[in-house]
PDB file of C-alpha atoms in Angstrom:
ATOM      1  CA  MET A   1      71.746 -27.759  -3.568  1.00  0.00           C
ATOM      2  CA  ILE A   2      69.203 -26.050  -5.753  1.00  0.00           C
ATOM      3  CA  SER A   3      66.805 -23.751  -4.795  1.00  0.00           C
ATOM      4  CA  ILE A   4      63.588 -23.040  -6.716  1.00  0.00           C
ATOM      5  CA  ILE A   5      61.800 -20.441  -7.270  1.00  0.00           C
ATOM      6  CA  CYS A   6      58.717 -19.204  -8.287  1.00  0.00           C
ATOM      7  CA  ALA A   7      56.681 -16.426  -9.839  1.00  0.00           C
ATOM      8  CA  PHE A   8      52.972 -17.754 -10.077  1.00  0.00           C
ATOM      9  CA  ASN A   9      49.288 -16.021 -10.662  1.00  0.00           C
ATOM     10  CA  ASP A  10      47.519 -19.467  -9.709  1.00  0.00           C
ATOM     11  CA  GLU A  11      47.845 -21.742  -6.883  1.00  0.00           C
ATOM     12  CA  LYS A  12      46.208 -24.745  -8.301  1.00  0.00           C
ATOM     13  CA  VAL A  13      48.688 -24.545 -11.388  1.00  0.00           C
ATOM     14  CA  LEU A  14      51.121 -24.791  -9.141  1.00  0.00           C
ATOM     15  CA  GLU A  15      50.433 -27.351  -6.520  1.00  0.00           C
ATOM     16  CA  ALA A  16      48.873 -28.962 -10.139  1.00  0.00           C
ATOM     17  CA  CYS A  17      52.062 -29.237 -11.544  1.00  0.00           C
ATOM     18  CA  LEU A  18      55.168 -28.079 -10.017  1.00  0.00           C
ATOM     19  CA  LEU A  19      54.722 -28.841  -6.157  1.00  0.00           C
ATOM     20  CA  LYS A  20      53.684 -32.343  -6.655  1.00  0.00           C
ATOM     21  CA  SER A  21      56.571 -32.809  -9.674  1.00  0.00           C
ATOM     22  CA  LEU A  22      58.310 -31.794  -6.552  1.00  0.00           C
ATOM     23  CA  LYS A  23      56.932 -33.664  -3.186  1.00  0.00           C
ATOM     24  CA  ASP A  24      59.075 -36.715  -4.173  1.00  0.00           C
ATOM     25  CA  GLN A  25      62.369 -35.702  -5.563  1.00  0.00           C
ATOM     26  CA  ALA A  26      65.142 -37.997  -4.669  1.00  0.00           C
ATOM     27  CA  THR A  27      67.177 -35.195  -3.006  1.00  0.00           C
ATOM     28  CA  ASP A  28      66.505 -31.588  -1.079  1.00  0.00           C
ATOM     29  CA  CYS A  29      65.373 -28.491  -2.474  1.00  0.00           C
ATOM     30  CA  GLU A  30      64.434 -24.901  -1.126  1.00  0.00           C
ATOM     31  CA  ILE A  31      61.302 -23.844  -2.480  1.00  0.00           C
ATOM     32  CA  ILE A  32      60.963 -20.229  -3.187  1.00  0.00           C
ATOM     33  CA  ALA A  33      58.138 -19.663  -4.266  1.00  0.00           C
ATOM     34  CA  ILE A  34      56.129 -15.937  -5.034  1.00  0.00           C
ATOM     35  CA  ASN A  35      52.805 -15.753  -5.043  1.00  0.00           C
ATOM     36  CA  ASN A  36      51.510 -12.516  -7.208  1.00  0.00           C
ATOM     37  CA  THR A  37      47.920 -13.008  -7.890  1.00  0.00           C
ATOM     38  CA  GLU A  38      47.182  -9.157  -6.387  1.00  0.00           C
ATOM     39  CA  ASN A  39      50.384  -8.466  -8.563  1.00  0.00           C
ATOM     40  CA  GLN A  40      52.769  -7.117  -6.863  1.00  0.00           C
ATOM     41  CA  PHE A  41      55.611  -7.443  -9.353  1.00  0.00           C
ATOM     42  CA  LYS A  42      55.688  -5.752 -12.023  1.00  0.00           C
ATOM     43  CA  SER A  43      57.519  -7.872 -14.408  1.00  0.00           C
ATOM     44  CA  ALA A  44      59.514 -10.733 -14.436  1.00  0.00           C
ATOM     45  CA  ALA A  45      62.425  -9.516 -13.966  1.00  0.00           C
ATOM     46  CA  GLU A  46      62.564  -7.855 -10.536  1.00  0.00           C
ATOM     47  CA  ALA A  47      59.843 -10.970  -9.039  1.00  0.00           C
ATOM     48  CA  LEU A  48      63.018 -13.995  -9.812  1.00  0.00           C
ATOM     49  CA  ASN A  49      65.957 -11.252  -9.082  1.00  0.00           C
ATOM     50  CA  TRP A  50      63.633 -10.899  -5.086  1.00  0.00           C
ATOM     51  CA  GLY A  51      63.693 -14.732  -4.856  1.00  0.00           C
ATOM     52  CA  GLY A  52      67.092 -15.594  -6.195  1.00  0.00           C
ATOM     53  CA  THR A  53      68.078 -12.865  -4.134  1.00  0.00           C
ATOM     54  CA  GLN A  54      66.747 -15.349  -0.973  1.00  0.00           C
ATOM     55  CA  ALA A  55      67.662 -18.641  -2.056  1.00  0.00           C
ATOM     56  CA  VAL A  56      71.083 -20.293   0.052  1.00  0.00           C
ATOM     57  CA  GLY A  57      71.295 -23.056  -3.042  1.00  0.00           C
ATOM     58  CA  ASP A  58      74.703 -22.867  -4.960  1.00  0.00           C
ATOM     59  CA  TYR A  59      72.199 -23.387  -7.986  1.00  0.00           C
ATOM     60  CA  VAL A  60      69.317 -20.553  -8.028  1.00  0.00           C
ATOM     61  CA  MET A  61      66.054 -22.845 -11.264  1.00  0.00           C
ATOM     62  CA  PHE A  62      63.531 -20.871 -11.957  1.00  0.00           C
ATOM     63  CA  VAL A  63      60.805 -22.334 -13.826  1.00  0.00           C
ATOM     64  CA  HIS A  64      57.224 -21.558 -15.054  1.00  0.00           C
ATOM     65  CA  GLN A  65      54.409 -23.022 -12.655  1.00  0.00           C
ATOM     66  CA  ASP A  66      53.407 -25.007 -14.723  1.00  0.00           C
ATOM     67  CA  VAL A  67      56.258 -27.543 -15.520  1.00  0.00           C
ATOM     68  CA  ASP A  68      56.015 -30.983 -14.230  1.00  0.00           C
ATOM     69  CA  LEU A  69      59.662 -32.334 -14.134  1.00  0.00           C
ATOM     70  CA  ARG A  70      58.555 -35.901 -14.483  1.00  0.00           C
ATOM     71  CA  SER A  71      60.942 -38.201 -12.139  1.00  0.00           C
ATOM     72  CA  ASP A  72      61.805 -38.019  -8.738  1.00  0.00           C
ATOM     73  CA  SER A  73      65.622 -38.279 -10.105  1.00  0.00           C
ATOM     74  CA  TRP A  74      65.120 -35.386 -11.557  1.00  0.00           C
ATOM     75  CA  LEU A  75      67.022 -32.410  -9.287  1.00  0.00           C
ATOM     76  CA  GLU A  76      69.503 -35.374  -8.919  1.00  0.00           C
ATOM     77  CA  SER A  77      70.636 -35.625 -11.535  1.00  0.00           C
ATOM     78  CA  THR A  78      70.770 -31.895 -13.382  1.00  0.00           C
ATOM     79  CA  GLU A  79      72.851 -31.026 -10.172  1.00  0.00           C
ATOM     80  CA  ALA A  80      76.019 -33.981 -10.786  1.00  0.00           C
ATOM     81  CA  LEU A  81      75.207 -32.460 -14.869  1.00  0.00           C
ATOM     82  CA  LEU A  82      75.222 -29.583 -13.685  1.00  0.00           C
ATOM     83  CA  ASP A  83      78.715 -29.195 -11.809  1.00  0.00           C
ATOM     84  CA  SER A  84      80.207 -31.158 -15.001  1.00  0.00           C
ATOM     85  CA  LEU A  85      79.877 -28.298 -16.763  1.00  0.00           C
ATOM     86  CA  PRO A  86      83.037 -25.779 -16.932  1.00  0.00           C
ATOM     87  CA  ASP A  87      82.794 -21.708 -17.043  1.00  0.00           C
ATOM     88  CA  LEU A  88      78.672 -21.973 -16.088  1.00  0.00           C
ATOM     89  CA  GLY A  89      76.576 -19.275 -16.893  1.00  0.00           C
ATOM     90  CA  ILE A  90      73.761 -20.172 -17.293  1.00  0.00           C
ATOM     91  CA  ALA A  91      72.033 -23.513 -17.811  1.00  0.00           C
ATOM     92  CA  GLY A  92      68.206 -24.242 -20.044  1.00  0.00           C
ATOM     93  CA  VAL A  93      66.117 -27.178 -21.425  1.00  0.00           C
ATOM     94  CA  ALA A  94      65.295 -25.761 -24.347  1.00  0.00           C
ATOM     95  CA  GLY A  95      68.425 -23.834 -25.873  1.00  0.00           C
ATOM     96  CA  ILE A  96      68.978 -22.065 -29.394  1.00  0.00           C
ATOM     97  CA  SER A  97      71.315 -23.438 -31.399  1.00  0.00           C
ATOM     98  CA  GLU A  98      73.406 -20.374 -33.588  1.00  0.00           C
ATOM     99  CA  HIS A  99      72.719 -23.002 -36.253  1.00  0.00           C
ATOM    100  CA  GLY A 100      70.392 -24.477 -37.616  1.00  0.00           C
ATOM    101  CA  GLY A 101      69.120 -26.673 -40.711  1.00  0.00           C
ATOM    102  CA  PRO A 102      68.680 -26.368 -44.109  1.00  0.00           C
ATOM    103  CA  PHE A 103      66.078 -23.972 -44.961  1.00  0.00           C
ATOM    104  CA  ALA A 104      63.002 -26.954 -45.329  1.00  0.00           C
ATOM    105  CA  GLU A 105      63.485 -27.969 -42.251  1.00  0.00           C
ATOM    106  CA  ARG A 106      63.706 -25.235 -40.213  1.00  0.00           C
ATOM    107  CA  CYS A 107      60.608 -24.868 -41.264  1.00  0.00           C
ATOM    108  CA  SER A 108      58.809 -28.243 -41.174  1.00  0.00           C
ATOM    109  CA  ASN A 109      56.986 -27.571 -37.001  1.00  0.00           C
ATOM    110  CA  THR A 110      53.452 -27.534 -38.565  1.00  0.00           C
ATOM    111  CA  ILE A 111      53.164 -25.930 -34.507  1.00  0.00           C
ATOM    112  CA  HIS A 112      53.685 -22.061 -35.841  1.00  0.00           C
ATOM    113  CA  HIS A 113      56.509 -22.347 -38.206  1.00  0.00           C
ATOM    114  CA  ARG A 114      59.690 -21.546 -36.403  1.00  0.00           C
ATOM    115  CA  PRO A 115      63.345 -23.275 -36.658  1.00  0.00           C
ATOM    116  CA  GLN A 116      63.043 -26.607 -35.285  1.00  0.00           C
ATOM    117  CA  ALA A 117      66.528 -27.482 -36.179  1.00  0.00           C
ATOM    118  CA  ARG A 118      67.985 -24.402 -34.011  1.00  0.00           C
ATOM    119  CA  TYR A 119      66.108 -26.103 -30.849  1.00  0.00           C
ATOM    120  CA  ARG A 120      68.436 -27.945 -28.795  1.00  0.00           C
ATOM    121  CA  ASN A 121      66.651 -31.154 -26.558  1.00  0.00           C
ATOM    122  CA  VAL A 122      63.089 -32.348 -26.444  1.00  0.00           C
ATOM    123  CA  ILE A 123      60.733 -31.277 -24.253  1.00  0.00           C
ATOM    124  CA  THR A 124      56.610 -30.991 -24.745  1.00  0.00           C
ATOM    125  CA  GLN A 125      54.496 -28.657 -24.374  1.00  0.00           C
ATOM    126  CA  GLY A 126      50.264 -28.268 -24.018  1.00  0.00           C
ATOM    127  CA  PRO A 127      47.600 -30.214 -23.160  1.00  0.00           C
ATOM    128  CA  GLN A 128      48.707 -32.058 -26.665  1.00  0.00           C
ATOM    129  CA  MET A 129      51.913 -33.265 -25.661  1.00  0.00           C
ATOM    130  CA  ASP A 130      53.929 -31.552 -28.720  1.00  0.00           C
ATOM    131  CA  ARG A 131      57.618 -32.386 -28.686  1.00  0.00           C
ATOM    132  CA  TRP A 132      59.405 -28.936 -29.021  1.00  0.00           C
ATOM    133  CA  GLY A 133      63.168 -29.484 -30.334  1.00  0.00           C
ATOM    134  CA  THR A 134      65.850 -31.660 -31.921  1.00  0.00           C
ATOM    135  CA  PRO A 135      66.960 -34.768 -29.304  1.00  0.00           C
ATOM    136  CA  ILE A 136      71.108 -34.526 -27.673  1.00  0.00           C
ATOM    137  CA  ARG A 137      72.487 -36.271 -25.037  1.00  0.00           C
ATOM    138  CA  GLU A 138      75.007 -34.182 -24.033  1.00  0.00           C
ATOM    139  CA  PRO A 139      74.950 -30.823 -22.450  1.00  0.00           C
ATOM    140  CA  GLU A 140      75.149 -28.467 -25.619  1.00  0.00           C
ATOM    141  CA  PRO A 141      76.246 -24.605 -26.196  1.00  0.00           C
ATOM    142  CA  VAL A 142      73.791 -22.446 -27.026  1.00  0.00           C
ATOM    143  CA  GLN A 143      73.094 -18.676 -27.853  1.00  0.00           C
ATOM    144  CA  THR A 144      69.953 -18.231 -25.370  1.00  0.00           C
ATOM    145  CA  VAL A 145      67.523 -20.419 -23.720  1.00  0.00           C
ATOM    146  CA  ASP A 146      64.012 -20.315 -22.938  1.00  0.00           C
ATOM    147  CA  GLU A 147      62.127 -19.251 -19.964  1.00  0.00           C
ATOM    148  CA  CYS A 148      59.848 -22.001 -18.745  1.00  0.00           C
ATOM    149  CA  LEU A 149      63.021 -23.524 -16.502  1.00  0.00           C
ATOM    150  CA  VAL A 150      66.449 -22.367 -16.362  1.00  0.00           C
ATOM    151  CA  ILE A 151      69.328 -22.315 -14.427  1.00  0.00           C
ATOM    152  CA  ILE A 152      72.401 -20.173 -12.587  1.00  0.00           C
ATOM    153  CA  PRO A 153      75.252 -21.040 -10.818  1.00  0.00           C
ATOM    154  CA  LYS A 154      74.645 -18.949  -6.959  1.00  0.00           C
ATOM    155  CA  SER A 155      78.119 -17.493  -7.338  1.00  0.00           C
ATOM    156  CA  VAL A 156      77.017 -16.066 -11.135  1.00  0.00           C
ATOM    157  CA  PHE A 157      73.513 -14.672 -10.204  1.00  0.00           C
ATOM    158  CA  LYS A 158      75.055 -12.979  -7.244  1.00  0.00           C
ATOM    159  CA  ILE A 159      77.371 -10.655  -9.936  1.00  0.00           C
ATOM    160  CA  MET A 160      74.460 -10.373 -12.583  1.00  0.00           C
ATOM    161  CA  GLN A 161      70.866 -10.368 -12.237  1.00  0.00           C
ATOM    162  CA  PHE A 162      67.506 -10.294 -14.776  1.00  0.00           C
ATOM    163  CA  ASP A 163      67.860  -6.881 -15.670  1.00  0.00           C
ATOM    164  CA  GLU A 164      65.125  -5.056 -14.756  1.00  0.00           C
ATOM    165  CA  VAL A 165      64.794  -2.113 -16.869  1.00  0.00           C
ATOM    166  CA  THR A 166      65.316  -4.246 -20.709  1.00  0.00           C
ATOM    167  CA  CYS A 167      62.943  -6.626 -19.499  1.00  0.00           C
ATOM    168  CA  ASP A 168      60.068  -4.460 -17.746  1.00  0.00           C
ATOM    169  CA  GLY A 169      58.127  -7.265 -18.137  1.00  0.00           C
ATOM    170  CA  TRP A 170      57.102 -10.465 -18.691  1.00  0.00           C
ATOM    171  CA  HIS A 171      58.940 -12.055 -21.967  1.00  0.00           C
ATOM    172  CA  LEU A 172      62.468 -12.479 -22.584  1.00  0.00           C
ATOM    173  CA  TYR A 173      64.230 -11.845 -19.667  1.00  0.00           C
ATOM    174  CA  ALA A 174      65.677 -15.592 -19.732  1.00  0.00           C
ATOM    175  CA  ALA A 175      67.265 -14.708 -23.622  1.00  0.00           C
ATOM    176  CA  ASP A 176      67.973 -11.731 -22.370  1.00  0.00           C
ATOM    177  CA  TYR A 177      70.250 -12.826 -19.658  1.00  0.00           C
ATOM    178  CA  CYS A 178      71.787 -15.251 -22.221  1.00  0.00           C
ATOM    179  CA  LEU A 179      73.586 -13.012 -23.606  1.00  0.00           C
ATOM    180  CA  SER A 180      74.428 -10.497 -21.248  1.00  0.00           C
ATOM    181  CA  VAL A 181      76.457 -13.302 -19.148  1.00  0.00           C
ATOM    182  CA  ALA A 182      78.036 -14.279 -22.175  1.00  0.00           C
ATOM    183  CA  ALA A 183      79.666 -11.341 -22.401  1.00  0.00           C
ATOM    184  CA  GLN A 184      81.004 -12.472 -18.978  1.00  0.00           C
ATOM    185  CA  GLY A 185      83.032 -14.799 -20.061  1.00  0.00           C
ATOM    186  CA  PHE A 186      80.434 -17.298 -19.185  1.00  0.00           C
ATOM    187  CA  SER A 187      78.729 -20.247 -21.104  1.00  0.00           C
ATOM    188  CA  VAL A 188      75.416 -21.159 -22.314  1.00  0.00           C
ATOM    189  CA  TYR A 189      73.917 -24.229 -22.231  1.00  0.00           C
ATOM    190  CA  ALA A 190      70.838 -26.225 -23.024  1.00  0.00           C
ATOM    191  CA  ILE A 191      71.053 -29.391 -20.749  1.00  0.00           C
ATOM    192  CA  PRO A 192      68.425 -33.082 -21.672  1.00  0.00           C
ATOM    193  CA  LYS A 193      66.648 -33.347 -19.008  1.00  0.00           C
ATOM    194  CA  CYS A 194      63.274 -33.570 -20.229  1.00  0.00           C
ATOM    195  CA  ILE A 195      60.544 -31.393 -18.689  1.00  0.00           C
ATOM    196  CA  HIS A 196      56.312 -31.460 -19.465  1.00  0.00           C
ATOM    197  CA  HIS A 197      55.252 -27.412 -20.231  1.00  0.00           C
ATOM    198  CA  GLN A 198      51.318 -27.387 -19.689  1.00  0.00           C
ATOM    199  CA  SER A 199      51.928 -23.561 -21.890  1.00  0.00           C
ATOM    200  CA  LYS A 200      51.797 -23.762 -25.722  1.00  0.00           C
ATOM    201  CA  GLY A 201      54.258 -21.159 -25.516  1.00  0.00           C
ATOM    202  CA  TYR A 202      52.111 -19.306 -28.125  1.00  0.00           C
ATOM    203  CA  ASP A 203      48.389 -17.733 -28.145  1.00  0.00           C
ATOM    204  CA  GLU A 204      46.295 -19.244 -30.833  1.00  0.00           C
ATOM    205  CA  LYS A 205      45.147 -16.943 -33.404  1.00  0.00           C
ATOM    206  CA  ASN A 206      43.946 -17.529 -36.901  1.00  0.00           C
ATOM    207  CA  ALA A 207      45.263 -16.223 -40.260  1.00  0.00           C
ATOM    208  CA  LEU A 208      43.458 -12.896 -39.903  1.00  0.00           C
ATOM    209  CA  GLY A 209      44.196 -11.705 -36.155  1.00  0.00           C
ATOM    210  CA  VAL A 210      48.031 -12.723 -36.539  1.00  0.00           C
ATOM    211  CA  ILE A 211      48.217 -10.524 -39.360  1.00  0.00           C
ATOM    212  CA  ALA A 212      46.527  -7.479 -37.275  1.00  0.00           C
ATOM    213  CA  SER A 213      48.927  -8.177 -34.523  1.00  0.00           C
ATOM    214  CA  LEU A 214      51.885  -8.989 -37.283  1.00  0.00           C
ATOM    215  CA  GLY A 215      52.123 -11.583 -34.852  1.00  0.00           C
ATOM    216  CA  LEU A 216      51.745 -14.259 -32.374  1.00  0.00           C
ATOM    217  CA  HIS A 217      52.314 -12.981 -29.025  1.00  0.00           C
ATOM    218  CA  PRO A 218      51.326 -10.510 -27.550  1.00  0.00           C
ATOM    219  CA  ASN A 219      52.288  -7.168 -27.470  1.00  0.00           C
ATOM    220  CA  GLU A 220      54.325  -6.773 -24.584  1.00  0.00           C
ATOM    221  CA  TYR A 221      56.418  -9.477 -25.942  1.00  0.00           C
ATOM    222  CA  TYR A 222      57.160  -6.694 -28.694  1.00  0.00           C
ATOM    223  CA  CYS A 223      58.516  -4.314 -27.002  1.00  0.00           C
ATOM    224  CA  THR A 224      60.953  -6.305 -24.652  1.00  0.00           C
ATOM    225  CA  LEU A 225      62.536  -7.488 -27.742  1.00  0.00           C
ATOM    226  CA  GLU A 226      62.657  -4.494 -29.013  1.00  0.00           C
ATOM    227  CA  HIS A 227      65.382  -3.258 -26.776  1.00  0.00           C
ATOM    228  CA  VAL A 228      66.685  -6.454 -26.714  1.00  0.00           C
ATOM    229  CA  LEU A 229      67.799  -6.222 -29.667  1.00  0.00           C
ATOM    230  CA  LYS A 230      69.093  -2.245 -29.097  1.00  0.00           C
ATOM    231  CA  LYS A 231      70.671  -3.493 -25.845  1.00  0.00           C
ATOM    232  CA  HIS A 232      72.408  -6.551 -28.254  1.00  0.00           C
ATOM    233  CA  LYS A 233      72.852  -5.002 -31.558  1.00  0.00           C
ATOM    234  CA  ASP A 234      76.806  -4.379 -31.422  1.00  0.00           C
ATOM    235  CA  ARG A 235      77.427  -7.601 -30.200  1.00  0.00           C
ATOM    236  CA  TYR A 236      74.922 -10.126 -32.526  1.00  0.00           C
ATOM    237  CA  LYS A 237      73.617  -9.513 -36.186  1.00  0.00           C
ATOM    238  CA  TRP A 238      71.053 -12.868 -35.049  1.00  0.00           C
ATOM    239  CA  ILE A 239      69.392 -12.796 -32.435  1.00  0.00           C
ATOM    240  CA  HIS A 240      67.732 -16.383 -31.489  1.00  0.00           C
ATOM    241  CA  THR A 241      64.745 -17.063 -29.134  1.00  0.00           C
ATOM    242  CA  SER A 242      62.739 -19.384 -28.649  1.00  0.00           C
ATOM    243  CA  CYS A 243      60.000 -17.500 -30.465  1.00  0.00           C
ATOM    244  CA  GLY A 244      62.012 -16.714 -33.709  1.00  0.00           C
ATOM    245  CA  SER A 245      65.432 -14.679 -34.665  1.00  0.00           C
ATOM    246  CA  TRP A 246      65.293 -11.859 -35.352  1.00  0.00           C
ATOM    247  CA  ASN A 247      67.925  -9.829 -36.966  1.00  0.00           C
ATOM    248  CA  THR A 248      69.175  -6.384 -34.740  1.00  0.00           C
ATOM    249  CA  LEU A 249      70.157  -3.833 -37.606  1.00  0.00           C
ATOM    250  CA  TYR A 250      66.865  -4.980 -39.581  1.00  0.00           C
ATOM    251  CA  PRO A 251      63.569  -2.104 -38.687  1.00  0.00           C
ATOM    252  CA  LEU A 252      61.446  -5.235 -36.034  1.00  0.00           C
ATOM    253  CA  LYS A 253      58.206  -4.411 -36.999  1.00  0.00           C
ATOM    254  CA  LEU A 254      59.070  -5.301 -40.955  1.00  0.00           C
ATOM    255  CA  GLN A 255      60.903  -8.507 -39.467  1.00  0.00           C
ATOM    256  CA  ARG A 256      57.716  -8.889 -37.481  1.00  0.00           C
ATOM    257  CA  PHE A 257      55.393  -8.459 -40.943  1.00  0.00           C
ATOM    258  CA  HIS A 258      57.254 -10.636 -42.853  1.00  0.00           C
ATOM    259  CA  LEU A 259      56.880 -13.521 -39.970  1.00  0.00           C
ATOM    260  CA  ALA A 260      53.212 -13.262 -39.807  1.00  0.00           C
ATOM    261  CA  LEU A 261      52.773 -13.753 -43.431  1.00  0.00           C
ATOM    262  CA  LYS A 262      54.912 -16.387 -43.611  1.00  0.00           C
ATOM    263  CA  HIS A 263      52.618 -18.426 -40.689  1.00  0.00           C
ATOM    264  CA  VAL A 264      50.047 -16.962 -42.589  1.00  0.00           C
ATOM    265  CA  ILE A 265      51.293 -18.679 -45.783  1.00  0.00           C
ATOM    266  CA  LEU A 266      52.921 -21.482 -44.672  1.00  0.00           C
ATOM    267  CA  SER A 267      50.055 -22.437 -42.808  1.00  0.00           C
ATOM    268  CA  LEU A 268      47.706 -22.468 -46.129  1.00  0.00           C
ATOM    269  CA  LEU A 269      50.258 -24.511 -47.936  1.00  0.00           C
ATOM    270  CA  ILE A 270      50.328 -27.475 -44.685  1.00  0.00           C
ATOM    271  CA  ARG A 271      45.867 -27.711 -44.575  1.00  0.00           C
ATOM    272  CA  SER A 272      45.787 -28.064 -48.030  1.00  0.00           C
TER     273      SER A 272
END
């Protein structure tokens, strides 16, 4: 059985997306919905660790409130797939590989110029059903997975939980977990399971806004990213996430400026 953990701040979104897609699943599941509308938890890691310790299933699925599973057999087929994966530490529907394509292919994503060739498994996101990822037919090893939906065996979660010190906000807790669990000898996989994530996954900003804030994401994201890069710098030169690839040895502010400038230039080229 899969235990489903969701920390939510909008009950209407939770009901319309995640809970609606869970109602007719072909197999039983445990649902632990964590009401954080009054900010009882200061971070995702804290909230999800609390929920995970309550779970009784063989697998613990941590998922955003605005995710639609798109299939009534999603949980059943996913659990069977997870059972076949050796040394599973964590799996996600959106994985980021250490291996990418040529520069032109990496820059082909018109959403916000992320290295699409590194992305494993096609999911859709946002009201326009934007496609994210490169199709895979079998589970594939990746470096990290996106936080929108991740699954951890309960036996592994008992050994290692999300790092509440490094990830003291609402970002990168799954990416950090992937790097940490891999250091313990477990495997990280992207699985070929489709979902729809209602969020676009990034902020809408014009060119001036991107330059002024040195990126597409809130400052809290970059604060956590700095902690993650420092934590894992001895094991990784590059850390690849769904929001970009980051060098652990190069100053983060300079990387942010470089990527913000690249985003603006490519946006202008595409428009022209």
